[in-house]
CSV table of N, CA and C in Angstrom, one decimal:
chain,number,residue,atom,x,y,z
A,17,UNK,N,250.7,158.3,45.8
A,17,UNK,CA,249.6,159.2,45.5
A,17,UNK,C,250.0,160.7,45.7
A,18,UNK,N,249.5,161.6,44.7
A,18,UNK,CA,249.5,163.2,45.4
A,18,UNK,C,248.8,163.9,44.8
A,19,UNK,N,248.0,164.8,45.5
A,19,UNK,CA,247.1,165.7,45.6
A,19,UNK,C,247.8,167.1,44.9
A,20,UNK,N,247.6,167.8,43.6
A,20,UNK,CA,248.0,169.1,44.0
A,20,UNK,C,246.9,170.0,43.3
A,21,UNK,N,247.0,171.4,43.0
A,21,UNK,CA,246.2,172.4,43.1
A,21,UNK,C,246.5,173.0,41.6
A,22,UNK,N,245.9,173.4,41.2
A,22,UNK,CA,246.2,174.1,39.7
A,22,UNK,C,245.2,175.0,39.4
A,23,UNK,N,245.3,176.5,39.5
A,23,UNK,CA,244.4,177.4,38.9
A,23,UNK,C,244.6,178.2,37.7
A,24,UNK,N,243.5,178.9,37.0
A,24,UNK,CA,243.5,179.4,35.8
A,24,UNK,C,242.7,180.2,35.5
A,25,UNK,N,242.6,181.7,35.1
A,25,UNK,CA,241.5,182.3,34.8
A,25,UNK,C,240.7,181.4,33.5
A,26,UNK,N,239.4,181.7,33.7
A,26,UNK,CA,238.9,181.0,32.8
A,26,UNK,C,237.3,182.1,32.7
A,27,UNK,N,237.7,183.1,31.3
A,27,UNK,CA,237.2,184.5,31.5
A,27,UNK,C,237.4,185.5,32.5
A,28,UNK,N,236.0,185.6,33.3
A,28,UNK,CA,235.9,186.3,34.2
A,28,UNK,C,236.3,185.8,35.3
A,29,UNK,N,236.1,184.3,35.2
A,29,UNK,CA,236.1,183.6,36.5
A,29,UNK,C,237.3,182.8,37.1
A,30,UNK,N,237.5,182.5,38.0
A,30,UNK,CA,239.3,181.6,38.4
A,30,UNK,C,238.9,180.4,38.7
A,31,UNK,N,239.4,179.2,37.8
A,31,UNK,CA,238.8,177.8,38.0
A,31,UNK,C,240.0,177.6,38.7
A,32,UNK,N,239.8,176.4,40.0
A,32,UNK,CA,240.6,175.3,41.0
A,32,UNK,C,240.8,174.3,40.6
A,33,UNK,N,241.7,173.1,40.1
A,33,UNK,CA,241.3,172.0,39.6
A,33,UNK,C,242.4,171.3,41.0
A,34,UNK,N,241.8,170.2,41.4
A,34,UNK,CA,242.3,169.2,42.4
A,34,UNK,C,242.7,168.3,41.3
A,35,UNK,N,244.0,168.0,41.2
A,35,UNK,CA,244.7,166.5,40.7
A,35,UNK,C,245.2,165.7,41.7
A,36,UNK,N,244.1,163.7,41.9
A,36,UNK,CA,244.6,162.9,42.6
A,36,UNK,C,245.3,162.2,41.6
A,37,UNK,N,246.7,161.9,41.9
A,37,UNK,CA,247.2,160.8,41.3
A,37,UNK,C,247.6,159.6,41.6
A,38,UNK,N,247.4,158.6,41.2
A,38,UNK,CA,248.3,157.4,41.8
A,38,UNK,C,250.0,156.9,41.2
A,39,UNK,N,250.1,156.1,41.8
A,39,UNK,CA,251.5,155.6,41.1
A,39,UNK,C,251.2,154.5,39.8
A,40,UNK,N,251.5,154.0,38.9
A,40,UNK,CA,251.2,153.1,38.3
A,40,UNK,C,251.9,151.8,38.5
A,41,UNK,N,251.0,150.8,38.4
A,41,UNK,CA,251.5,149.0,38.6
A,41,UNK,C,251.9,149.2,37.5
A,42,UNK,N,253.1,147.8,37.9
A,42,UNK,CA,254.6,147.8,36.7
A,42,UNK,C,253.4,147.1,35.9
A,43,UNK,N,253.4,148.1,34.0
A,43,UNK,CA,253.4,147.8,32.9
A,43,UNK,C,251.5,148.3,33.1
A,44,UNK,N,251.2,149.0,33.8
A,44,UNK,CA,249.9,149.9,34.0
A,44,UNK,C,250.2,151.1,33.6
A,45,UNK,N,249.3,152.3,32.9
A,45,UNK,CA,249.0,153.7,33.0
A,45,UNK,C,248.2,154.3,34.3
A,46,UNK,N,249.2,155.2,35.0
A,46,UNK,CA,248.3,155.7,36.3
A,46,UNK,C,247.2,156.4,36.1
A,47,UNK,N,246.1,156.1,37.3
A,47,UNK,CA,244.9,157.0,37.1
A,47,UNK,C,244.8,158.2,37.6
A,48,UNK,N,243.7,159.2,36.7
A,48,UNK,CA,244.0,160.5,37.3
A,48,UNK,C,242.7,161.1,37.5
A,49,UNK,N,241.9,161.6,38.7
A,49,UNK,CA,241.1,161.8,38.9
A,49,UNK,C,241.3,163.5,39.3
A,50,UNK,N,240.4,164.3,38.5
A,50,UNK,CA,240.7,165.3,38.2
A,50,UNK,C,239.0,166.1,39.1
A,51,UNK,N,239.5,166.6,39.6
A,51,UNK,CA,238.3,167.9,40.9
A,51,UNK,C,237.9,169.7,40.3
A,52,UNK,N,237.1,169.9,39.8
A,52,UNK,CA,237.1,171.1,39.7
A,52,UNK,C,236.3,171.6,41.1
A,53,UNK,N,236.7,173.0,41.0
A,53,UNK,CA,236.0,173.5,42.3
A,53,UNK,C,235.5,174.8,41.2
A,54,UNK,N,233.7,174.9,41.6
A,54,UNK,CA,233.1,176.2,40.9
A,54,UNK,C,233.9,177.5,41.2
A,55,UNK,N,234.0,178.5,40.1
A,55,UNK,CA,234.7,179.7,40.5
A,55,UNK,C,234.1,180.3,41.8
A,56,UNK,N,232.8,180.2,42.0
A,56,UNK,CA,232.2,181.1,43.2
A,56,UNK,C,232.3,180.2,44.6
A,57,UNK,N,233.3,178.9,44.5
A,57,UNK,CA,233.2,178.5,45.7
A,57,UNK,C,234.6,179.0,46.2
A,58,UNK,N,234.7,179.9,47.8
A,58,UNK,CA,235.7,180.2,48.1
A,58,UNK,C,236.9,179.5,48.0
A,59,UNK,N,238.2,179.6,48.4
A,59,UNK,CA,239.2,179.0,48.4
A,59,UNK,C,239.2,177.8,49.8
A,60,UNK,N,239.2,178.7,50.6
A,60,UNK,CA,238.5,178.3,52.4
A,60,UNK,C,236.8,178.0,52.7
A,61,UNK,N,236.4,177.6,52.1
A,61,UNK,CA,234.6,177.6,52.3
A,61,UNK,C,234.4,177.0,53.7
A,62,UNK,N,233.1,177.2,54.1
A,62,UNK,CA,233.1,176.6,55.3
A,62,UNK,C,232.3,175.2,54.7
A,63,UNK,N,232.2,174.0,55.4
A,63,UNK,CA,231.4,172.8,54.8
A,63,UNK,C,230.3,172.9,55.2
A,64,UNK,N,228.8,173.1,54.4
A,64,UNK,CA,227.6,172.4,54.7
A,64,UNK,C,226.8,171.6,55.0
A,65,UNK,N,227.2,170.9,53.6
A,65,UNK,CA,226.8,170.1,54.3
A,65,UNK,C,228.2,169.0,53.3
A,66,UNK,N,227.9,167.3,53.4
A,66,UNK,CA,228.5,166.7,53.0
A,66,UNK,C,227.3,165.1,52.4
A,67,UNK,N,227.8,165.1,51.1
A,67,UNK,CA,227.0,164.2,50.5
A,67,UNK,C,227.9,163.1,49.7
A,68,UNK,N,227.2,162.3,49.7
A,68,UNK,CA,227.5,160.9,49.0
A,68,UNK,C,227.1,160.6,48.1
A,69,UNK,N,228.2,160.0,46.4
A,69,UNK,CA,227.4,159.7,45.5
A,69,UNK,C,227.6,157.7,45.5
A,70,UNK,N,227.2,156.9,45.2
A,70,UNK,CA,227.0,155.2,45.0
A,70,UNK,C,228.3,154.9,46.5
A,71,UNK,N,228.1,155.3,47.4
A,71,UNK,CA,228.8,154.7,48.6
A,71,UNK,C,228.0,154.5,49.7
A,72,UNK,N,228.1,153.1,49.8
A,72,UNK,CA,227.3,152.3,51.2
A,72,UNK,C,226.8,153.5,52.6
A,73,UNK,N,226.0,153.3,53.3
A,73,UNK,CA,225.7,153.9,54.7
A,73,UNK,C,226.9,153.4,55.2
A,74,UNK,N,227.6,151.9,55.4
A,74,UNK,CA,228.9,151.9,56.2
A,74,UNK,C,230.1,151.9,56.0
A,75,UNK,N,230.3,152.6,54.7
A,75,UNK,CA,231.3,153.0,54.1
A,75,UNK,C,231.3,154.4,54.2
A,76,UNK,N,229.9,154.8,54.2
A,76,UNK,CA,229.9,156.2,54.2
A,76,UNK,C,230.1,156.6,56.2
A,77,UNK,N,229.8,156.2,56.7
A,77,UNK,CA,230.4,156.0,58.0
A,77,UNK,C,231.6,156.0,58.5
A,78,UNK,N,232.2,155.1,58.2
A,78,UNK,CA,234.0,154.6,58.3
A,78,UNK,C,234.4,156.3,57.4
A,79,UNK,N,234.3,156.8,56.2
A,79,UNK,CA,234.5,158.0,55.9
A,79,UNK,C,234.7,159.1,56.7
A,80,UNK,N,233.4,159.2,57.0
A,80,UNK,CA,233.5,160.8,58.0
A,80,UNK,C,234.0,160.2,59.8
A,81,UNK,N,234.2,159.1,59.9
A,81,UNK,CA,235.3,158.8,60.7
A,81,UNK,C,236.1,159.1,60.9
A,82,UNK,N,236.9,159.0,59.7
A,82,UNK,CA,238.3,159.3,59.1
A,82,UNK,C,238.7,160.2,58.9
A,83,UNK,N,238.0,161.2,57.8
A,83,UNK,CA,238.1,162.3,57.2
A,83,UNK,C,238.6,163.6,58.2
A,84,UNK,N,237.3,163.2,59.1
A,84,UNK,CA,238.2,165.0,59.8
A,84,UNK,C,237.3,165.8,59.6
A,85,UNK,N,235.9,166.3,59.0
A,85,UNK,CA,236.1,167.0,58.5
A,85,UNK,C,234.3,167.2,58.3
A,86,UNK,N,233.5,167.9,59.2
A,86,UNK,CA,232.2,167.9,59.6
A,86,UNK,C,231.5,169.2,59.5
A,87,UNK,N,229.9,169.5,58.7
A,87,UNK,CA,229.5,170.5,58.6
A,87,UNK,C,229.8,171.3,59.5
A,88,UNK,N,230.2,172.7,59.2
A,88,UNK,CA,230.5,173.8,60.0
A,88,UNK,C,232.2,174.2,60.4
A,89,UNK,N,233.4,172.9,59.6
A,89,UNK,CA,234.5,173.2,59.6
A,89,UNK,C,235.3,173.9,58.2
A,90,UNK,N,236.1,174.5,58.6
A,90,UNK,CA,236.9,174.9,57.0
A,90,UNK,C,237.2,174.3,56.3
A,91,UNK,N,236.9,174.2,55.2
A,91,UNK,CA,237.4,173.0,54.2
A,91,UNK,C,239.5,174.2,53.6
A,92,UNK,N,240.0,173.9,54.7
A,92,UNK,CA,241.7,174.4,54.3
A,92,UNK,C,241.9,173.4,52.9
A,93,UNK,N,243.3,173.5,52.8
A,93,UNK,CA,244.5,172.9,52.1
A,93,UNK,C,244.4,171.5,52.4
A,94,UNK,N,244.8,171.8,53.9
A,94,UNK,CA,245.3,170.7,54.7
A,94,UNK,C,243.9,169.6,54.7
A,95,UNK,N,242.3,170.6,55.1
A,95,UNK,CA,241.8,169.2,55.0
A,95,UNK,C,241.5,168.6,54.1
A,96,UNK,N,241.6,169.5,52.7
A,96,UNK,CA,241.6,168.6,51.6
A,96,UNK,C,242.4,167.4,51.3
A,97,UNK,N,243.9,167.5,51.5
A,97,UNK,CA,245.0,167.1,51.6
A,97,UNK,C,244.7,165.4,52.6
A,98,UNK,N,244.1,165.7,54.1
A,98,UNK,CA,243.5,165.0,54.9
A,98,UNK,C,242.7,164.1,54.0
A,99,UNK,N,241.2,164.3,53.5
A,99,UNK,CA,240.2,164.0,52.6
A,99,UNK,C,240.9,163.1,51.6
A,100,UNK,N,241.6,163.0,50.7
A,100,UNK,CA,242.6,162.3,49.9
A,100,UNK,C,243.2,161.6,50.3
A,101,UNK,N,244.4,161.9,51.7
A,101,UNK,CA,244.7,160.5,51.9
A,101,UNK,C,243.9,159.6,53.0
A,102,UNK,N,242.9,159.7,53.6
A,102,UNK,CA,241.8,158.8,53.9
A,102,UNK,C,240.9,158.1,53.1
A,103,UNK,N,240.5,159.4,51.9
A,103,UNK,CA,239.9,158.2,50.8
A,103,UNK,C,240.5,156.9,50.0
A,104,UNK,N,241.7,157.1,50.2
A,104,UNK,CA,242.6,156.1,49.2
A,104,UNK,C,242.5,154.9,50.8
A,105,UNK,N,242.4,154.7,51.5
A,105,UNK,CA,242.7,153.8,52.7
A,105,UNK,C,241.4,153.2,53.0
A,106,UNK,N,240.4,154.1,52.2
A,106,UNK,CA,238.9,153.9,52.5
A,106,UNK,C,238.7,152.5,51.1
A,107,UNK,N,238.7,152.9,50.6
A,107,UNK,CA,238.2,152.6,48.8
A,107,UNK,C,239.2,153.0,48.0
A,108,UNK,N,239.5,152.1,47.2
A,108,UNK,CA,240.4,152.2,46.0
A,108,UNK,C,239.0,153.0,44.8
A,109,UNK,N,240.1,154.2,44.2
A,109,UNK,CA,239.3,155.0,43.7
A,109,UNK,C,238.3,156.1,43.7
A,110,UNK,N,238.4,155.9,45.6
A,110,UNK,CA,237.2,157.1,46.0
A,110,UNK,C,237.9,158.5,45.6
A,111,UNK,N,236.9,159.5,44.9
A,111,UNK,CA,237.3,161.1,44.7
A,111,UNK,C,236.2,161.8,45.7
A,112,UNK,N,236.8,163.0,45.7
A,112,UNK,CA,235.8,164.1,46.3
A,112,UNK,C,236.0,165.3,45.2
A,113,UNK,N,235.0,166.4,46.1
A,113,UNK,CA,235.0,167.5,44.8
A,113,UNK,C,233.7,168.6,46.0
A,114,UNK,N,233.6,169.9,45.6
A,114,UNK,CA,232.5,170.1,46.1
A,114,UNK,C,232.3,171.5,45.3
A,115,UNK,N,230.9,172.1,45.6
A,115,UNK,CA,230.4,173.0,45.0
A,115,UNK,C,229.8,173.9,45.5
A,116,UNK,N,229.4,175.1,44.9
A,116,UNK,CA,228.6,176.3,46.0
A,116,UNK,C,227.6,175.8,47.4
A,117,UNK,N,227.6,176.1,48.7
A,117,UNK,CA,226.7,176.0,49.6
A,117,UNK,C,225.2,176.5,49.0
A,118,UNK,N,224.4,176.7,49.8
A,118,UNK,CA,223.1,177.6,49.9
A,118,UNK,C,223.7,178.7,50.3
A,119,UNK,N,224.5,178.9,51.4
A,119,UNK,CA,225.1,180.2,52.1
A,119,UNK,C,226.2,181.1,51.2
A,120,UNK,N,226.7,182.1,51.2
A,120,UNK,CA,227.5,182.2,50.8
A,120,UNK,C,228.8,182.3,51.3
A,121,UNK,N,230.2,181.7,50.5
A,121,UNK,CA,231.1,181.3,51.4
A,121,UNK,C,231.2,179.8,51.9
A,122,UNK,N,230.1,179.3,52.0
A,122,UNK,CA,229.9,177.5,51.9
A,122,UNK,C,230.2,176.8,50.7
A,123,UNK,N,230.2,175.6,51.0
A,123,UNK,CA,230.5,174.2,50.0
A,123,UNK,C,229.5,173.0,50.6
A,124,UNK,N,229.4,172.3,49.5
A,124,UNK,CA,228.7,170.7,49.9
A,124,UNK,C,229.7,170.1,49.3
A,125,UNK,N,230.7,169.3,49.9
A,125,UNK,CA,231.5,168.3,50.0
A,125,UNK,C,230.9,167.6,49.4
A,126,UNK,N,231.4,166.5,48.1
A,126,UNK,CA,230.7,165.4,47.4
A,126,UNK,C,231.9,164.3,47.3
A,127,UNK,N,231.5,163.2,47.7
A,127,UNK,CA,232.6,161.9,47.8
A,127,UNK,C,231.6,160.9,47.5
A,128,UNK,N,232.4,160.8,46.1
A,128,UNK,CA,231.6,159.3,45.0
A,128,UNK,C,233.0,158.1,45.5
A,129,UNK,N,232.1,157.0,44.9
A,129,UNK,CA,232.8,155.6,44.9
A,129,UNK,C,234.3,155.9,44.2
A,130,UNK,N,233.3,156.2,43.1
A,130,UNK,CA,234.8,156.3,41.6
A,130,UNK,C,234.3,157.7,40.5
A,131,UNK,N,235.6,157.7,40.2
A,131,UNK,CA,235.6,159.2,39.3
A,131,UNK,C,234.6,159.2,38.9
C-alpha cells in the first residue's frame, strides 16, 4: 500500500488529491482510491470534528483507537499517513477524506467503509 499527495492549480484554486493504493493479487488490477481535499481546507487543518459514512459503532470505535487522531489535533502529513495505514488493518477498503470545518482553518475527517 502507499499513500501519496498530488497538487494542481485548478483556476483560482489549488486542489490536494490523496492516492491510496494497494498492491495487486497475482492476475488482479490494483485498487485506487482517490481523496480530494477542498481548495479552502488548509494543508495542516486542525480536526473538528470526525464522522462516519456505513461503518458500525464498533468498528467505528476500534478506528479512533487506532487512528491517533481526535478533534482538536492537526491533521499533519504524518497523521494522514497514520489514518491510512490503520484503515487498511481496520477494514479492507476503508478510505478517508475530509472537508471545510465550520471554523476556519478546520476539517471534518470523513471515514466510509469503501470508496
Amino acid at each position: 500500500m502507499r499513500l501519496a499527495f498530488f497538487s494542481r492549480s485548478a483556476g483560482s484554486a489549488l486542489l490536494g488529491v490523496f492516492l491510496l493504493t494497494s498492491a495487486p493479487a497475482q492476475g488482479q488490477t490494483g485498487r485506487l482510491a482517490a481523496q480530494a481535499a477542498p481548495a479552502d481546507v488548509p494543508f495542516s487543518a486542525i480536526v473538528e470534528t470526525i464522522e462516519f459514512n456505513d461503518v458500525s459503532q464498533e468498528t467505528q470505535k476500534l478506528v479512533l483507537d487506532r487512528i491517533g487522531v481526535r478533534p482538536g489535533d492537526t491533521l499533519t502529513v504524518e497523521a494522514r499517513r497514520r489514518i491510512a495505514r490503520e484503515l487498511r488493518t481496520v477494514q479492507k477498503g476503508m478510505t478517508f477524506t475530509y472537508k471545510s470545518g465550520a471554523q476556519l482553518g478546520t476539517a471534518t475527517l470523513i471515514i466510509s467503509a469503501e470508496c
